[in-house]
Amino acid sequence: MSESESAAGRCRVAIVGSGPAGFYTAEHLLKRTQLPIAVDMFERLPVPFGLVRFGVAPDHQKIKAATRAFERIADDPAFRFLGNVEIGRHLSVDELCRHYHAVCVATGAETDRSMGIPGEDLAGSHAATEFVAWYNGHPDYADRVFDLSVERVAVVGVGNVAVDVARILCRLPEELAATDIADHALDALRESRVRVVHVLGRRGPAQAAFTNAEVRELGALAGADVDVVSEEIDLDPLSQEEVARRDDRALRRKLEILRGFVGRPAAGRPRTLVLRFLVSPVELIGDDRGCVSAIRLVRNELYRDERGSLRPKPTDRTELLPVGMVFRSVGYRGVPVPGVPFDHRAGRIPTEAGRVLDPETGGSLPGLYAAGWIKRGPTGVIGTNKPDAAETAECIAADLRSGAAPEPIPPAGALDALLTSRQPRVLTFADWRRLDAVEVERGRPVGRPRVKLVTADEVARALAER
Ligand code: NAP
């Protein structure tokens, strides 16, 4: 680790987290504020890119190409990546605040929301976020076990994460083998005996959270026929009224795509993906071994709530769907960062335009900022983080210009000595470039974009050998 070329004499900004929000904040600070700024980006894992590496599906390599822009940001001599450093363990937020003019938390939303129904803790009931992290080679999830010997699976939720999970379960092994899916997941999915994947929406097709490109892709899967229940695709009067009122072309297109699935003859593909609407899970049923064996669903109707949104309301009609595994995909949730205020109900840091708010006074805390999902909640695509990060970076820049950001006491570079005394194995962006080259080299002979290094041991060995 060497001090960034010109940290002395520059305003020092620490960014916690190396996903899209962290990189876009760094980019805006370094390229667009016209201020002399040096950025240190701290990452708990040895490798950068957060959600792009560990969240974006491996069969969506075009989306993963966002990392090329991040690499260009990292080329700036005033930027440093400090991997393997956990804020709250190796350094506290207080210490960061003492050493930097500004500290920006961009840690994303690291956990999931639960459904709050009986049976959710049975074996075979999982968070979709864990499955995603597992197949993407996140080191914390590498040893998770998903019983892919079951034939029927339910995915609860109809957002893009639910679609990702369903699609990965339905992909042919040879399709997965052309991606950078983690080797352990590729091996397990090759042996998968899953035959039917039910994706369950609690509201109607007009309220589905998935985007058009994602649902269209389901209809083009080589490994699965898509099926829908025709009467669930028909819009109820409230949805018809809403669709007419909103006059939203993308929504109309989404409904056309879904209607196109009605009555589509099965083409004999090895799996079936069933998209369901207006059903809510009310209970997961276990067998005598304590494993999920079925999911009890209630059929819903829609009503308009006091704020004008169409919400689901249970009817007295229920259904028992036999499944051996359930993934809840009902949204991500932020995790508190020690020393930073947190709104536990909303699952994010309270902010105003990126400035962190003091819950006691309601005023902003000088020098403390947030960007991305931990600031606004888990919504939007990768690009949504650009304007979000720009807003936060502009707050930082304004406070640096006005002198509202506190002046750090120790000189630039003092933090490095403190950090190496607590974590001797800090990884730099140069280390990441070496790891990247190893992964790409491992992928080349087998026609894959890369073969990921997953565990801390694999990473350490690759760095030692190179
Ligand atoms: P999301 O888009 O918010 O979808 C969550 C889904 O869970 C919704 O269908 C929601 O239904 C449902 N849900 C919530 N609580 C429920 C409950 N108790 N019972 C049943 N269903 C429930 O979240 P996400 O799928 O986790 O995605 C997070 C963000 O990442 C989104 O902005 C997404 O677009 C983005 N993303 C993008 C891509 C891509 O571009 N390819 C891939 C992955 C993720 P209601 O609408 O009824 O609340």
mmCIF file of C-alpha atoms and ligand atoms in Angstrom, residues 51 55-57 60 63 113-116 129 156-164 167 200-203 207-211 214 279-281 310-312 329-332 373 378-382, ligand 1:
data_model
loop_
_atom_site.group_PDB
_atom_site.id
_atom_site.type_symbol
_atom_site.label_atom_id
_atom_site.label_comp_id
_atom_site.label_asym_id
_atom_site.label_seq_id
_atom_site.Cartn_x
_atom_site.Cartn_y
_atom_site.Cartn_z
ATOM 1 C CA LEU A 51 -22.951 -6.040 -6.540
ATOM 2 C CA GLY A 55 -25.068 -9.710 -7.522
ATOM 3 C CA VAL A 56 -25.391 -9.354 -11.307
ATOM 4 C CA ALA A 57 -26.225 -12.751 -12.811
ATOM 5 C CA HIS A 60 -25.587 -11.140 -17.904
ATOM 6 C CA ILE A 63 -24.119 -5.684 -17.350
ATOM 7 C CA ARG A 113 -36.154 -9.175 3.809
ATOM 8 C CA SER A 114 -38.104 -12.071 5.270
ATOM 9 C CA MET A 115 -41.711 -13.030 4.465
ATOM 10 C CA GLY A 116 -42.768 -13.356 8.110
ATOM 11 C CA THR A 129 -29.848 -13.193 -2.065
ATOM 12 C CA VAL A 156 -41.454 -15.830 -4.043
ATOM 13 C CA GLY A 157 -41.543 -12.351 -5.575
ATOM 14 C CA VAL A 158 -41.622 -11.084 -9.152
ATOM 15 C CA GLY A 159 -38.719 -8.634 -9.180
ATOM 16 C CA ASN A 160 -35.587 -8.944 -11.312
ATOM 17 C CA VAL A 161 -33.785 -10.927 -8.609
ATOM 18 C CA ALA A 162 -36.561 -13.555 -8.634
ATOM 19 C CA VAL A 163 -36.248 -13.694 -12.429
ATOM 20 C CA ASP A 164 -32.444 -14.092 -12.168
ATOM 21 C CA ARG A 167 -33.447 -18.268 -14.994
ATOM 22 C CA LEU A 200 -44.980 -16.265 -7.404
ATOM 23 C CA GLY A 201 -46.306 -12.693 -7.563
ATOM 24 C CA ARG A 202 -48.640 -11.446 -4.843
ATOM 25 C CA ARG A 203 -50.199 -8.796 -7.103
ATOM 26 C CA GLN A 207 -47.817 -4.594 -10.870
ATOM 27 C CA ALA A 208 -44.928 -7.006 -11.555
ATOM 28 C CA ALA A 209 -41.583 -5.456 -10.603
ATOM 29 C CA PHE A 210 -39.482 -7.251 -13.239
ATOM 30 C CA THR A 211 -38.446 -5.269 -16.307
ATOM 31 C CA GLU A 214 -35.764 -9.681 -18.215
ATOM 32 C CA VAL A 279 -50.991 -15.549 -4.949
ATOM 33 C CA SER A 280 -49.286 -15.053 -1.566
ATOM 34 C CA PRO A 281 -47.482 -17.693 0.458
ATOM 35 C CA LEU A 310 -53.212 -1.297 -5.692
ATOM 36 C CA ARG A 311 -52.508 -3.712 -2.830
ATOM 37 C CA PRO A 312 -53.146 -7.475 -2.436
ATOM 38 C CA SER A 329 -36.959 -12.889 -3.265
ATOM 39 C CA VAL A 330 -38.928 -10.107 -1.645
ATOM 40 C CA GLY A 331 -36.241 -7.421 -1.561
ATOM 41 C CA TYR A 332 -32.786 -6.662 -0.199
ATOM 42 C CA TRP A 373 -28.751 1.406 -1.837
ATOM 43 C CA PRO A 378 -32.594 -1.401 -2.844
ATOM 44 C CA THR A 379 -34.153 -0.069 -6.034
ATOM 45 C CA GLY A 380 -33.031 0.670 -9.545
ATOM 46 C CA VAL A 381 -30.453 -0.731 -11.943
ATOM 47 C CA ILE A 382 -26.679 -0.169 -11.846
HETATM 48 P P1 NAP B 1 -37.924 -5.623 -6.203
HETATM 49 O O1 NAP B 1 -37.803 -5.185 -7.606
HETATM 50 O O2 NAP B 1 -38.314 -4.622 -5.173
HETATM 51 O O3 NAP B 1 -38.988 -6.833 -6.174
HETATM 52 C C1 NAP B 1 -39.418 -7.404 -4.967
HETATM 53 C C2 NAP B 1 -40.590 -8.317 -5.246
HETATM 54 O O4 NAP B 1 -40.950 -8.943 -4.018
HETATM 55 C C3 NAP B 1 -41.836 -7.584 -5.736
HETATM 56 O O5 NAP B 1 -42.464 -8.374 -6.704
HETATM 57 C C4 NAP B 1 -42.686 -7.496 -4.461
HETATM 58 O O6 NAP B 1 -44.065 -7.436 -4.710
HETATM 59 C C5 NAP B 1 -42.351 -8.827 -3.839
HETATM 60 N N1 NAP B 1 -42.675 -8.883 -2.424
HETATM 61 C C6 NAP B 1 -42.288 -8.044 -1.446
HETATM 62 N N2 NAP B 1 -42.760 -8.479 -0.249
HETATM 63 C C7 NAP B 1 -43.454 -9.605 -0.498
HETATM 64 C C8 NAP B 1 -44.158 -10.525 0.319
HETATM 65 N N3 NAP B 1 -44.225 -10.363 1.635
HETATM 66 N N4 NAP B 1 -44.756 -11.590 -0.268
HETATM 67 C C9 NAP B 1 -44.679 -11.770 -1.605
HETATM 68 N N5 NAP B 1 -44.021 -10.943 -2.440
HETATM 69 C C10 NAP B 1 -43.405 -9.871 -1.888
HETATM 70 O O7 NAP B 1 -36.582 -6.249 -5.621
HETATM 71 P P2 NAP B 1 -35.468 -7.229 -6.236
HETATM 72 O O8 NAP B 1 -36.015 -8.199 -7.209
HETATM 73 O O9 NAP B 1 -34.762 -7.724 -5.029
HETATM 74 O O10 NAP B 1 -34.501 -6.234 -7.022
HETATM 75 C C11 NAP B 1 -33.825 -5.140 -6.365
HETATM 76 C C12 NAP B 1 -33.422 -4.096 -7.402
HETATM 77 O O11 NAP B 1 -32.356 -4.624 -8.209
HETATM 78 C C13 NAP B 1 -34.543 -3.759 -8.357
HETATM 79 O O12 NAP B 1 -34.520 -2.387 -8.647
HETATM 80 C C14 NAP B 1 -34.210 -4.564 -9.587
HETATM 81 O O13 NAP B 1 -34.724 -4.041 -10.799
HETATM 82 C C15 NAP B 1 -32.690 -4.520 -9.569
HETATM 83 N N6 NAP B 1 -32.155 -5.652 -10.337
HETATM 84 C C16 NAP B 1 -31.963 -5.462 -11.673
HETATM 85 C C17 NAP B 1 -31.521 -6.521 -12.448
HETATM 86 C C18 NAP B 1 -31.349 -6.305 -13.931
HETATM 87 O O14 NAP B 1 -31.331 -5.173 -14.383
HETATM 88 N N7 NAP B 1 -31.237 -7.354 -14.716
HETATM 89 C C19 NAP B 1 -31.259 -7.761 -11.888
HETATM 90 C C20 NAP B 1 -31.463 -7.930 -10.510
HETATM 91 C C21 NAP B 1 -31.916 -6.855 -9.745
HETATM 92 P P3 NAP B 1 -44.870 -6.039 -4.559
HETATM 93 O O15 NAP B 1 -44.545 -5.269 -5.800
HETATM 94 O O16 NAP B 1 -46.261 -6.480 -4.459
HETATM 95 O O17 NAP B 1 -44.343 -5.361 -3.315
#
